Amino acid sequence: MSLIRALSKDLEARSDDSLRALFAARPDLISPAVPDFPALAARASSRVSVQRALERLNRPQMQVLETLHLCTNTDTEHSASAAGLRKMISGATIATVEQILGALQELALVHRVPPPHGAPASAAKQRFYLPVGCLKDVVGLYPAGLGRSYTELVRLQPAFAQRAVQLVSELHRSGTAIRDATTPMEAALALQHWTSSPEALRDILAGAPERTTALLARFRNWAMGAVPQAQRKASVLTEASDVGPVDWLLARGLLVPLDAAHVELPHSVGLSLRGGVIINDFALSPPVPELGRTTAMLRRNAAMSAISETLRLVGELLHSVRDQPLATLRSGGVGVRETRRLGEVLRVDQPRVGLLLELCGLAGLIRLDVDSSTWAQPEQLEWLGLPRQEQWLWLVNAWLASERVPSLVGQPVNGAQGVPAGHRTASGSTIVALSAEPQRPDAPVIRKRVLEILHELTMEAAAPDGAAPVLDAAAVLQRAEWAQPRMARRFSSLIRGILAEAELLGLVGSGALTQLGSAFAEDNPDAALAILGEHLPAALNHVLLQADLTAVAPGYLAPGLAEKLQVVADPEGQGPATIYRFSEASVRRALDSGYDAAGLLEFLREHSATAVPQPLEYLVEDTASRHGRLRVGQAASFIQSDDATALLELLSGPRAAALGLVQIAPTVLLSTAPPREAAQVLRSLGLSPSVDGVEDPSLRLRRSTAPQENLRPVYTPPGSAPPAEDVDAQLAVLRQAGPPVGHSAAGRHGSETATQLGLEALQRAIRLKQRISMNVVDSLGNANLEVVVPISVSGGRVRVFDPAKETERVLSIHRIIDIEAAEELRQ
């Protein structure tokens, strides 16, 4: 029977509450909505959906599922019960395995089936299960880390098939207790029987060279390994005393060469090494790491300091970028020269500059101007005028929702860790800030899971005195490997960088998860904002002016004051007690920005807790007295006329104000508008100007400035359950749909179901070398019923053998409208 149809019946028999739980755990099943239960079963059996579901399983659930996969055969409908699986899982009980199988059934990854034919009467009281049909493709070649069987290796490895008969014959002639063979399949069965028990393997290894046991121990958790010149080493059976363990194992077929550099440990050998069980490290509880401790005060102070410093550096970076936008490389991103310049301005090292640039980029605080190929600050940026708590929330929401990983900046392009920024490796250049390489689509999911794991470990190790556990990358990775083993590799590549980024934002302080991080782990940003408002020191609105032409900030300044001080003085040092130094150049910069001497001194008196020192007052007045003797302005065109009166009327009239006119002589005006634009305005006033110069008369296209949209990021937790109204609507559709009638009814309800059923029947027939009956549409649109044996399917085409004509053909899958196993038709 089709596994999809069997799963469809299982889903249809469920209660609405059970289906709601399924949709909450696997929201992709109803996105988009499905018309009936066969379509729901087809989607739940698809490879992409099953792969997503497996990524959410913990280690015990994956171990039970992989054991079920190895102990069953979906083609022959050979099922297994909890009692049968318990024998292959060391340390498990029947009740535990049954409970996990029930949870997997709720997730539609397995379904109940009747007891197999020939089972004893006692089996009627047991529950038997089969996994979804595509599980083999999703789990991969080595479920539970075990290799393929000798028979499968003989079938798929022609070189080993040719060698297997000779290998078995040599072993038989040498007196080994293995039966002789004349065909590759007989040789595979002989090897399988020879290594079928731990006792037999122990006897085989009794005469092995030293270090053989240690070598095989490396294959306990994974079946494939790298061995140089593996095929050549497998050629001779020898008992020489100087033979190495790899040569000895290869010569006896205990390792099978896959190619010139890789070998595989066959299934029976791996199973015997594990003592005859598939799983020998089963544990329902996650490992508990040994953690250090830090006080609540240290954790809070570290977090508040990191947040204040990050906000200060982001503000300074935006001020610098506004004055001088960042040039991009030809390949994209900001190069080392620009990051070095920013590092000097911010007084931080280049790795920190890369993190800050990425943080500003993903938060939308700087954007790429495609016209000038520079990164610049958007006009009227809302972030600059927000309170510090809301500025922090803006950054955290953007970081959680972004698919970019700032900590990858400075790493090699191939993803290796631990290479300093700006260095090059043999594999290529390093990742630069704001380039395409730090993009990781799964970054939001991994960030959220890291915060959740940190929260779990913190709650488990909570102390009465308020001390918090210090959590490093190793402890988090250990829990992640237990909680989601299918995502362990992705966790291992990103977890250290994510922890560093979380510390930069105050979600981690002094190595421990802060209250802010716990709030985001529980999807409660309002609580985080309230905590920050309570503990973050208030921003100061004053400085201490010194006689040595400096201003000392006694703490973190308000964003507005800090930005103005950067205009009139040059910041020095790091941290909250920043020193701002006044100089002739800085005062001149303030005068250029619109200040005059009186206004600048009034600003300093207003924001200083001390009187303005006399040297600073003299510096401002002296610089202002010499400022403006020469003036530089912007002009794009000039207007000249001998009629001075007409020019005065034009200058004083409101209709020409858009031209930005300035008189430099009685008969000459300057305009900020280009010549042709100025001429059009003058013509609209009834004048008849002529345009001098050699300007290109072709039309100049300008990129229109779009209205500034709301840049504030909104974070939605990934993997959230679908809305209740969508679930209710889907349940109503499923319950109203009539039950399927006959085998092909599911295919009439939708192409998704028909495609999955057809591929399932086709792949099963290929594995079993079974005849199928299919309706094939020819070029004239006529459907012809044919009975063929499918050989392979790929690229939208299926290669079949026609027994009646004794020929092979290749058919396009889109021309096949129905597929059924010929044996099912005879039944």
JSON list of C-alpha atoms in Angstrom, two decimals, residues 351-522:
[
{"chain": "A", "resi": 351, "resn": "PRO", "atom": "CA", "xyz": [37.60, 43.84, 13.77]},
{"chain": "A", "resi": 352, "resn": "ARG", "atom": "CA", "xyz": [35.42, 46.08, 15.95]},
{"chain": "A", "resi": 353, "resn": "VAL", "atom": "CA", "xyz": [34.96, 48.48, 13.03]},
{"chain": "A", "resi": 354, "resn": "GLY", "atom": "CA", "xyz": [33.76, 45.57, 10.85]},
{"chain": "A", "resi": 355, "resn": "LEU", "atom": "CA", "xyz": [31.22, 44.53, 13.48]},
{"chain": "A", "resi": 356, "resn": "LEU", "atom": "CA", "xyz": [29.93, 48.09, 13.84]},
{"chain": "A", "resi": 357, "resn": "LEU", "atom": "CA", "xyz": [29.66, 48.59, 10.09]},
{"chain": "A", "resi": 358, "resn": "GLU", "atom": "CA", "xyz": [27.69, 45.37, 9.70]},
{"chain": "A", "resi": 359, "resn": "LEU", "atom": "CA", "xyz": [25.46, 46.30, 12.65]},
{"chain": "A", "resi": 360, "resn": "CYS", "atom": "CA", "xyz": [24.73, 49.72, 11.16]},
{"chain": "A", "resi": 361, "resn": "GLY", "atom": "CA", "xyz": [24.16, 48.19, 7.73]},
{"chain": "A", "resi": 362, "resn": "LEU", "atom": "CA", "xyz": [21.71, 45.50, 8.85]},
{"chain": "A", "resi": 363, "resn": "ALA", "atom": "CA", "xyz": [19.87, 48.07, 11.00]},
{"chain": "A", "resi": 364, "resn": "GLY", "atom": "CA", "xyz": [19.46, 50.44, 8.04]},
{"chain": "A", "resi": 365, "resn": "LEU", "atom": "CA", "xyz": [21.47, 53.22, 9.72]},
{"chain": "A", "resi": 366, "resn": "ILE", "atom": "CA", "xyz": [23.71, 53.39, 6.66]},
{"chain": "A", "resi": 367, "resn": "ARG", "atom": "CA", "xyz": [22.63, 52.52, 3.15]},
{"chain": "A", "resi": 368, "resn": "LEU", "atom": "CA", "xyz": [24.32, 51.99, -0.19]},
{"chain": "A", "resi": 369, "resn": "ASP", "atom": "CA", "xyz": [23.94, 54.91, -2.61]},
{"chain": "A", "resi": 370, "resn": "VAL", "atom": "CA", "xyz": [24.03, 53.20, -6.00]},
{"chain": "A", "resi": 371, "resn": "ASP", "atom": "CA", "xyz": [24.69, 56.49, -7.81]},
{"chain": "A", "resi": 372, "resn": "SER", "atom": "CA", "xyz": [27.96, 57.19, -6.00]},
{"chain": "A", "resi": 373, "resn": "SER", "atom": "CA", "xyz": [28.76, 53.59, -4.91]},
{"chain": "A", "resi": 374, "resn": "THR", "atom": "CA", "xyz": [29.18, 54.74, -1.32]},
{"chain": "A", "resi": 375, "resn": "TRP", "atom": "CA", "xyz": [27.61, 53.86, 2.01]},
{"chain": "A", "resi": 376, "resn": "ALA", "atom": "CA", "xyz": [25.99, 56.91, 3.52]},
{"chain": "A", "resi": 377, "resn": "GLN", "atom": "CA", "xyz": [23.56, 57.83, 6.27]},
{"chain": "A", "resi": 378, "resn": "PRO", "atom": "CA", "xyz": [19.92, 58.19, 5.11]},
{"chain": "A", "resi": 379, "resn": "GLU", "atom": "CA", "xyz": [18.42, 61.65, 5.34]},
{"chain": "A", "resi": 380, "resn": "GLN", "atom": "CA", "xyz": [16.32, 62.45, 8.41]},
{"chain": "A", "resi": 381, "resn": "LEU", "atom": "CA", "xyz": [17.33, 59.24, 10.18]},
{"chain": "A", "resi": 382, "resn": "GLU", "atom": "CA", "xyz": [14.85, 58.55, 12.97]},
{"chain": "A", "resi": 383, "resn": "TRP", "atom": "CA", "xyz": [17.36, 56.60, 15.06]},
{"chain": "A", "resi": 384, "resn": "LEU", "atom": "CA", "xyz": [19.38, 59.70, 15.89]},
{"chain": "A", "resi": 385, "resn": "GLY", "atom": "CA", "xyz": [16.50, 61.38, 17.73]},
{"chain": "A", "resi": 386, "resn": "LEU", "atom": "CA", "xyz": [15.38, 58.37, 19.80]},
{"chain": "A", "resi": 387, "resn": "PRO", "atom": "CA", "xyz": [16.14, 57.81, 23.50]},
{"chain": "A", "resi": 388, "resn": "ARG", "atom": "CA", "xyz": [19.03, 55.46, 24.15]},
{"chain": "A", "resi": 389, "resn": "GLN", "atom": "CA", "xyz": [16.76, 52.59, 25.21]},
{"chain": "A", "resi": 390, "resn": "GLU", "atom": "CA", "xyz": [14.86, 52.72, 21.91]},
{"chain": "A", "resi": 391, "resn": "GLN", "atom": "CA", "xyz": [18.09, 53.07, 19.96]},
{"chain": "A", "resi": 392, "resn": "TRP", "atom": "CA", "xyz": [19.27, 49.84, 21.58]},
{"chain": "A", "resi": 393, "resn": "LEU", "atom": "CA", "xyz": [15.97, 48.08, 20.86]},
{"chain": "A", "resi": 394, "resn": "TRP", "atom": "CA", "xyz": [16.25, 49.16, 17.21]},
{"chain": "A", "resi": 395, "resn": "LEU", "atom": "CA", "xyz": [19.69, 47.54, 16.94]},
{"chain": "A", "resi": 396, "resn": "VAL", "atom": "CA", "xyz": [18.69, 44.31, 18.72]},
{"chain": "A", "resi": 397, "resn": "ASN", "atom": "CA", "xyz": [15.53, 43.82, 16.64]},
{"chain": "A", "resi": 398, "resn": "ALA", "atom": "CA", "xyz": [17.50, 44.37, 13.44]},
{"chain": "A", "resi": 399, "resn": "TRP", "atom": "CA", "xyz": [20.22, 41.94, 14.59]},
{"chain": "A", "resi": 400, "resn": "LEU", "atom": "CA", "xyz": [17.72, 39.20, 15.49]},
{"chain": "A", "resi": 401, "resn": "ALA", "atom": "CA", "xyz": [15.85, 39.51, 12.19]},
{"chain": "A", "resi": 402, "resn": "SER", "atom": "CA", "xyz": [18.85, 39.92, 9.89]},
{"chain": "A", "resi": 403, "resn": "GLU", "atom": "CA", "xyz": [20.21, 37.17, 7.67]},
{"chain": "A", "resi": 404, "resn": "ARG", "atom": "CA", "xyz": [23.70, 38.66, 7.95]},
{"chain": "A", "resi": 405, "resn": "VAL", "atom": "CA", "xyz": [26.35, 37.49, 10.43]},
{"chain": "A", "resi": 406, "resn": "PRO", "atom": "CA", "xyz": [28.60, 40.46, 11.36]},
{"chain": "A", "resi": 407, "resn": "SER", "atom": "CA", "xyz": [31.18, 38.26, 13.10]},
{"chain": "A", "resi": 408, "resn": "LEU", "atom": "CA", "xyz": [32.10, 36.64, 9.76]},
{"chain": "A", "resi": 409, "resn": "VAL", "atom": "CA", "xyz": [33.85, 39.86, 8.71]},
{"chain": "A", "resi": 410, "resn": "GLY", "atom": "CA", "xyz": [37.59, 39.22, 8.69]},
{"chain": "A", "resi": 411, "resn": "GLN", "atom": "CA", "xyz": [37.18, 35.46, 8.26]},
{"chain": "A", "resi": 412, "resn": "PRO", "atom": "CA", "xyz": [38.38, 33.68, 5.08]},
{"chain": "A", "resi": 413, "resn": "VAL", "atom": "CA", "xyz": [35.82, 33.41, 2.32]},
{"chain": "A", "resi": 414, "resn": "ASN", "atom": "CA", "xyz": [35.76, 29.62, 2.77]},
{"chain": "A", "resi": 415, "resn": "GLY", "atom": "CA", "xyz": [34.38, 30.10, 6.30]},
{"chain": "A", "resi": 416, "resn": "ALA", "atom": "CA", "xyz": [37.38, 29.06, 8.43]},
{"chain": "A", "resi": 417, "resn": "GLN", "atom": "CA", "xyz": [37.70, 30.59, 11.87]},
{"chain": "A", "resi": 418, "resn": "GLY", "atom": "CA", "xyz": [40.51, 32.40, 13.59]},
{"chain": "A", "resi": 419, "resn": "VAL", "atom": "CA", "xyz": [42.13, 34.45, 10.82]},
{"chain": "A", "resi": 420, "resn": "PRO", "atom": "CA", "xyz": [42.78, 38.14, 11.60]},
{"chain": "A", "resi": 421, "resn": "ALA", "atom": "CA", "xyz": [40.97, 40.76, 9.59]},
{"chain": "A", "resi": 422, "resn": "GLY", "atom": "CA", "xyz": [42.71, 41.86, 6.43]},
{"chain": "A", "resi": 423, "resn": "HIS", "atom": "CA", "xyz": [44.89, 38.74, 6.13]},
{"chain": "A", "resi": 424, "resn": "ARG", "atom": "CA", "xyz": [44.76, 36.46, 3.13]},
{"chain": "A", "resi": 425, "resn": "THR", "atom": "CA", "xyz": [44.78, 32.70, 3.03]},
{"chain": "A", "resi": 426, "resn": "ALA", "atom": "CA", "xyz": [45.65, 30.12, 0.43]},
{"chain": "A", "resi": 427, "resn": "SER", "atom": "CA", "xyz": [41.95, 29.72, -0.37]},
{"chain": "A", "resi": 428, "resn": "GLY", "atom": "CA", "xyz": [41.39, 33.40, -1.13]},
{"chain": "A", "resi": 429, "resn": "SER", "atom": "CA", "xyz": [40.70, 36.78, 0.43]},
{"chain": "A", "resi": 430, "resn": "THR", "atom": "CA", "xyz": [38.91, 37.43, 3.69]},
{"chain": "A", "resi": 431, "resn": "ILE", "atom": "CA", "xyz": [35.32, 38.61, 4.06]},
{"chain": "A", "resi": 432, "resn": "VAL", "atom": "CA", "xyz": [34.99, 42.39, 4.13]},
{"chain": "A", "resi": 433, "resn": "ALA", "atom": "CA", "xyz": [32.27, 44.41, 5.83]},
{"chain": "A", "resi": 434, "resn": "LEU", "atom": "CA", "xyz": [29.01, 45.11, 3.99]},
{"chain": "A", "resi": 435, "resn": "SER", "atom": "CA", "xyz": [29.83, 42.58, 1.24]},
{"chain": "A", "resi": 436, "resn": "ALA", "atom": "CA", "xyz": [27.63, 39.67, 0.15]},
{"chain": "A", "resi": 437, "resn": "GLU", "atom": "CA", "xyz": [29.63, 36.95, 1.92]},
{"chain": "A", "resi": 438, "resn": "PRO", "atom": "CA", "xyz": [28.27, 37.41, 5.51]},
{"chain": "A", "resi": 439, "resn": "GLN", "atom": "CA", "xyz": [24.79, 36.50, 4.26]},
{"chain": "A", "resi": 440, "resn": "ARG", "atom": "CA", "xyz": [23.40, 33.38, 6.00]},
{"chain": "A", "resi": 441, "resn": "PRO", "atom": "CA", "xyz": [19.69, 32.58, 5.46]},
{"chain": "A", "resi": 442, "resn": "ASP", "atom": "CA", "xyz": [19.50, 30.49, 8.64]},
{"chain": "A", "resi": 443, "resn": "ALA", "atom": "CA", "xyz": [21.08, 33.15, 10.88]},
{"chain": "A", "resi": 444, "resn": "PRO", "atom": "CA", "xyz": [17.77, 34.30, 12.52]},
{"chain": "A", "resi": 445, "resn": "VAL", "atom": "CA", "xyz": [16.85, 30.73, 13.46]},
{"chain": "A", "resi": 446, "resn": "ILE", "atom": "CA", "xyz": [20.27, 29.96, 14.93]},
{"chain": "A", "resi": 447, "resn": "ARG", "atom": "CA", "xyz": [20.40, 33.25, 16.87]},
{"chain": "A", "resi": 448, "resn": "LYS", "atom": "CA", "xyz": [17.03, 32.55, 18.44]},
{"chain": "A", "resi": 449, "resn": "ARG", "atom": "CA", "xyz": [17.98, 28.98, 19.32]},
{"chain": "A", "resi": 450, "resn": "VAL", "atom": "CA", "xyz": [21.27, 30.15, 20.86]},
{"chain": "A", "resi": 451, "resn": "LEU", "atom": "CA", "xyz": [19.36, 32.59, 23.09]},
{"chain": "A", "resi": 452, "resn": "GLU", "atom": "CA", "xyz": [16.88, 29.85, 24.03]},
{"chain": "A", "resi": 453, "resn": "ILE", "atom": "CA", "xyz": [19.69, 27.41, 24.89]},
{"chain": "A", "resi": 454, "resn": "LEU", "atom": "CA", "xyz": [21.43, 30.08, 26.96]},
{"chain": "A", "resi": 455, "resn": "HIS", "atom": "CA", "xyz": [18.16, 30.66, 28.78]},
{"chain": "A", "resi": 456, "resn": "GLU", "atom": "CA", "xyz": [17.65, 26.93, 29.39]},
{"chain": "A", "resi": 457, "resn": "LEU", "atom": "CA", "xyz": [21.15, 26.47, 30.81]},
{"chain": "A", "resi": 458, "resn": "THR", "atom": "CA", "xyz": [20.77, 29.60, 32.96]},
{"chain": "A", "resi": 459, "resn": "MET", "atom": "CA", "xyz": [17.47, 28.40, 34.42]},
{"chain": "A", "resi": 460, "resn": "GLU", "atom": "CA", "xyz": [18.87, 24.92, 35.08]},
{"chain": "A", "resi": 461, "resn": "ALA", "atom": "CA", "xyz": [21.93, 26.29, 36.89]},
{"chain": "A", "resi": 462, "resn": "ALA", "atom": "CA", "xyz": [20.15, 29.13, 38.71]},
{"chain": "A", "resi": 463, "resn": "ALA", "atom": "CA", "xyz": [21.49, 29.76, 42.22]},
{"chain": "A", "resi": 464, "resn": "PRO", "atom": "CA", "xyz": [19.56, 31.15, 45.21]},
{"chain": "A", "resi": 465, "resn": "ASP", "atom": "CA", "xyz": [22.05, 33.99, 45.67]},
{"chain": "A", "resi": 466, "resn": "GLY", "atom": "CA", "xyz": [21.35, 35.30, 42.16]},
{"chain": "A", "resi": 467, "resn": "ALA", "atom": "CA", "xyz": [24.68, 34.14, 40.70]},
{"chain": "A", "resi": 468, "resn": "ALA", "atom": "CA", "xyz": [24.51, 33.32, 37.00]},
{"chain": "A", "resi": 469, "resn": "PRO", "atom": "CA", "xyz": [26.38, 30.57, 35.14]},
{"chain": "A", "resi": 470, "resn": "VAL", "atom": "CA", "xyz": [29.18, 31.56, 32.78]},
{"chain": "A", "resi": 471, "resn": "LEU", "atom": "CA", "xyz": [28.32, 30.01, 29.41]},
{"chain": "A", "resi": 472, "resn": "ASP", "atom": "CA", "xyz": [30.97, 29.52, 26.76]},
{"chain": "A", "resi": 473, "resn": "ALA", "atom": "CA", "xyz": [30.62, 28.31, 23.17]},
{"chain": "A", "resi": 474, "resn": "ALA", "atom": "CA", "xyz": [31.50, 24.71, 24.11]},
{"chain": "A", "resi": 475, "resn": "ALA", "atom": "CA", "xyz": [28.66, 24.45, 26.66]},
{"chain": "A", "resi": 476, "resn": "VAL", "atom": "CA", "xyz": [26.12, 25.95, 24.26]},
{"chain": "A", "resi": 477, "resn": "LEU", "atom": "CA", "xyz": [27.29, 23.76, 21.40]},
{"chain": "A", "resi": 478, "resn": "GLN", "atom": "CA", "xyz": [27.07, 20.63, 23.56]},
{"chain": "A", "resi": 479, "resn": "ARG", "atom": "CA", "xyz": [23.44, 21.41, 24.37]},
{"chain": "A", "resi": 480, "resn": "ALA", "atom": "CA", "xyz": [22.69, 22.34, 20.76]},
{"chain": "A", "resi": 481, "resn": "GLU", "atom": "CA", "xyz": [24.08, 19.02, 19.53]},
{"chain": "A", "resi": 482, "resn": "TRP", "atom": "CA", "xyz": [21.69, 17.24, 21.88]},
{"chain": "A", "resi": 483, "resn": "ALA", "atom": "CA", "xyz": [18.67, 19.45, 21.25]},
{"chain": "A", "resi": 484, "resn": "GLN", "atom": "CA", "xyz": [18.99, 19.63, 17.44]},
{"chain": "A", "resi": 485, "resn": "PRO", "atom": "CA", "xyz": [21.67, 17.24, 16.16]},
{"chain": "A", "resi": 486, "resn": "ARG", "atom": "CA", "xyz": [20.68, 17.78, 12.53]},
{"chain": "A", "resi": 487, "resn": "MET", "atom": "CA", "xyz": [21.72, 21.45, 12.85]},
{"chain": "A", "resi": 488, "resn": "ALA", "atom": "CA", "xyz": [24.91, 20.84, 14.84]},
{"chain": "A", "resi": 489, "resn": "ARG", "atom": "CA", "xyz": [27.22, 21.74, 11.95]},
{"chain": "A", "resi": 490, "resn": "ARG", "atom": "CA", "xyz": [25.50, 25.06, 11.36]},
{"chain": "A", "resi": 491, "resn": "PHE", "atom": "CA", "xyz": [25.61, 25.83, 15.09]},
{"chain": "A", "resi": 492, "resn": "SER", "atom": "CA", "xyz": [29.33, 25.04, 15.28]},
{"chain": "A", "resi": 493, "resn": "SER", "atom": "CA", "xyz": [30.16, 27.46, 12.46]},
{"chain": "A", "resi": 494, "resn": "LEU", "atom": "CA", "xyz": [28.23, 30.43, 13.85]},
{"chain": "A", "resi": 495, "resn": "ILE", "atom": "CA", "xyz": [27.88, 30.03, 17.61]},
{"chain": "A", "resi": 496, "resn": "ARG", "atom": "CA", "xyz": [31.11, 31.77, 18.68]},
{"chain": "A", "resi": 497, "resn": "GLY", "atom": "CA", "xyz": [30.40, 34.79, 16.53]},
{"chain": "A", "resi": 498, "resn": "ILE", "atom": "CA", "xyz": [26.79, 34.98, 17.72]},
{"chain": "A", "resi": 499, "resn": "LEU", "atom": "CA", "xyz": [27.94, 35.00, 21.35]},
{"chain": "A", "resi": 500, "resn": "ALA", "atom": "CA", "xyz": [30.39, 37.84, 20.58]},
{"chain": "A", "resi": 501, "resn": "GLU", "atom": "CA", "xyz": [27.64, 39.82, 18.87]},
{"chain": "A", "resi": 502, "resn": "ALA", "atom": "CA", "xyz": [25.26, 39.20, 21.78]},
{"chain": "A", "resi": 503, "resn": "GLU", "atom": "CA", "xyz": [27.90, 40.50, 24.18]},
{"chain": "A", "resi": 504, "resn": "LEU", "atom": "CA", "xyz": [28.30, 43.64, 22.06]},
{"chain": "A", "resi": 505, "resn": "LEU", "atom": "CA", "xyz": [24.54, 44.28, 22.43]},
{"chain": "A", "resi": 506, "resn": "GLY", "atom": "CA", "xyz": [24.38, 43.49, 26.15]},
{"chain": "A", "resi": 507, "resn": "LEU", "atom": "CA", "xyz": [22.41, 40.27, 25.80]},
{"chain": "A", "resi": 508, "resn": "VAL", "atom": "CA", "xyz": [25.41, 38.50, 27.32]},
{"chain": "A", "resi": 509, "resn": "GLY", "atom": "CA", "xyz": [27.45, 40.12, 30.09]},
{"chain": "A", "resi": 510, "resn": "SER", "atom": "CA", "xyz": [30.55, 38.83, 31.85]},
{"chain": "A", "resi": 511, "resn": "GLY", "atom": "CA", "xyz": [30.04, 35.51, 29.99]},
{"chain": "A", "resi": 512, "resn": "ALA", "atom": "CA", "xyz": [26.50, 34.99, 31.34]},
{"chain": "A", "resi": 513, "resn": "LEU", "atom": "CA", "xyz": [23.06, 35.55, 29.83]},
{"chain": "A", "resi": 514, "resn": "THR", "atom": "CA", "xyz": [21.63, 38.83, 31.07]},
{"chain": "A", "resi": 515, "resn": "GLN", "atom": "CA", "xyz": [18.05, 39.64, 31.98]},
{"chain": "A", "resi": 516, "resn": "LEU", "atom": "CA", "xyz": [17.81, 41.40, 28.63]},
{"chain": "A", "resi": 517, "resn": "GLY", "atom": "CA", "xyz": [18.85, 38.23, 26.81]},
{"chain": "A", "resi": 518, "resn": "SER", "atom": "CA", "xyz": [16.36, 36.15, 28.80]},
{"chain": "A", "resi": 519, "resn": "ALA", "atom": "CA", "xyz": [13.57, 38.56, 27.86]},
{"chain": "A", "resi": 520, "resn": "PHE", "atom": "CA", "xyz": [14.32, 38.15, 24.15]},
{"chain": "A", "resi": 521, "resn": "ALA", "atom": "CA", "xyz": [14.65, 34.38, 24.56]},
{"chain": "A", "resi": 522, "resn": "GLU", "atom": "CA", "xyz": [11.06, 34.44, 25.87]}
]
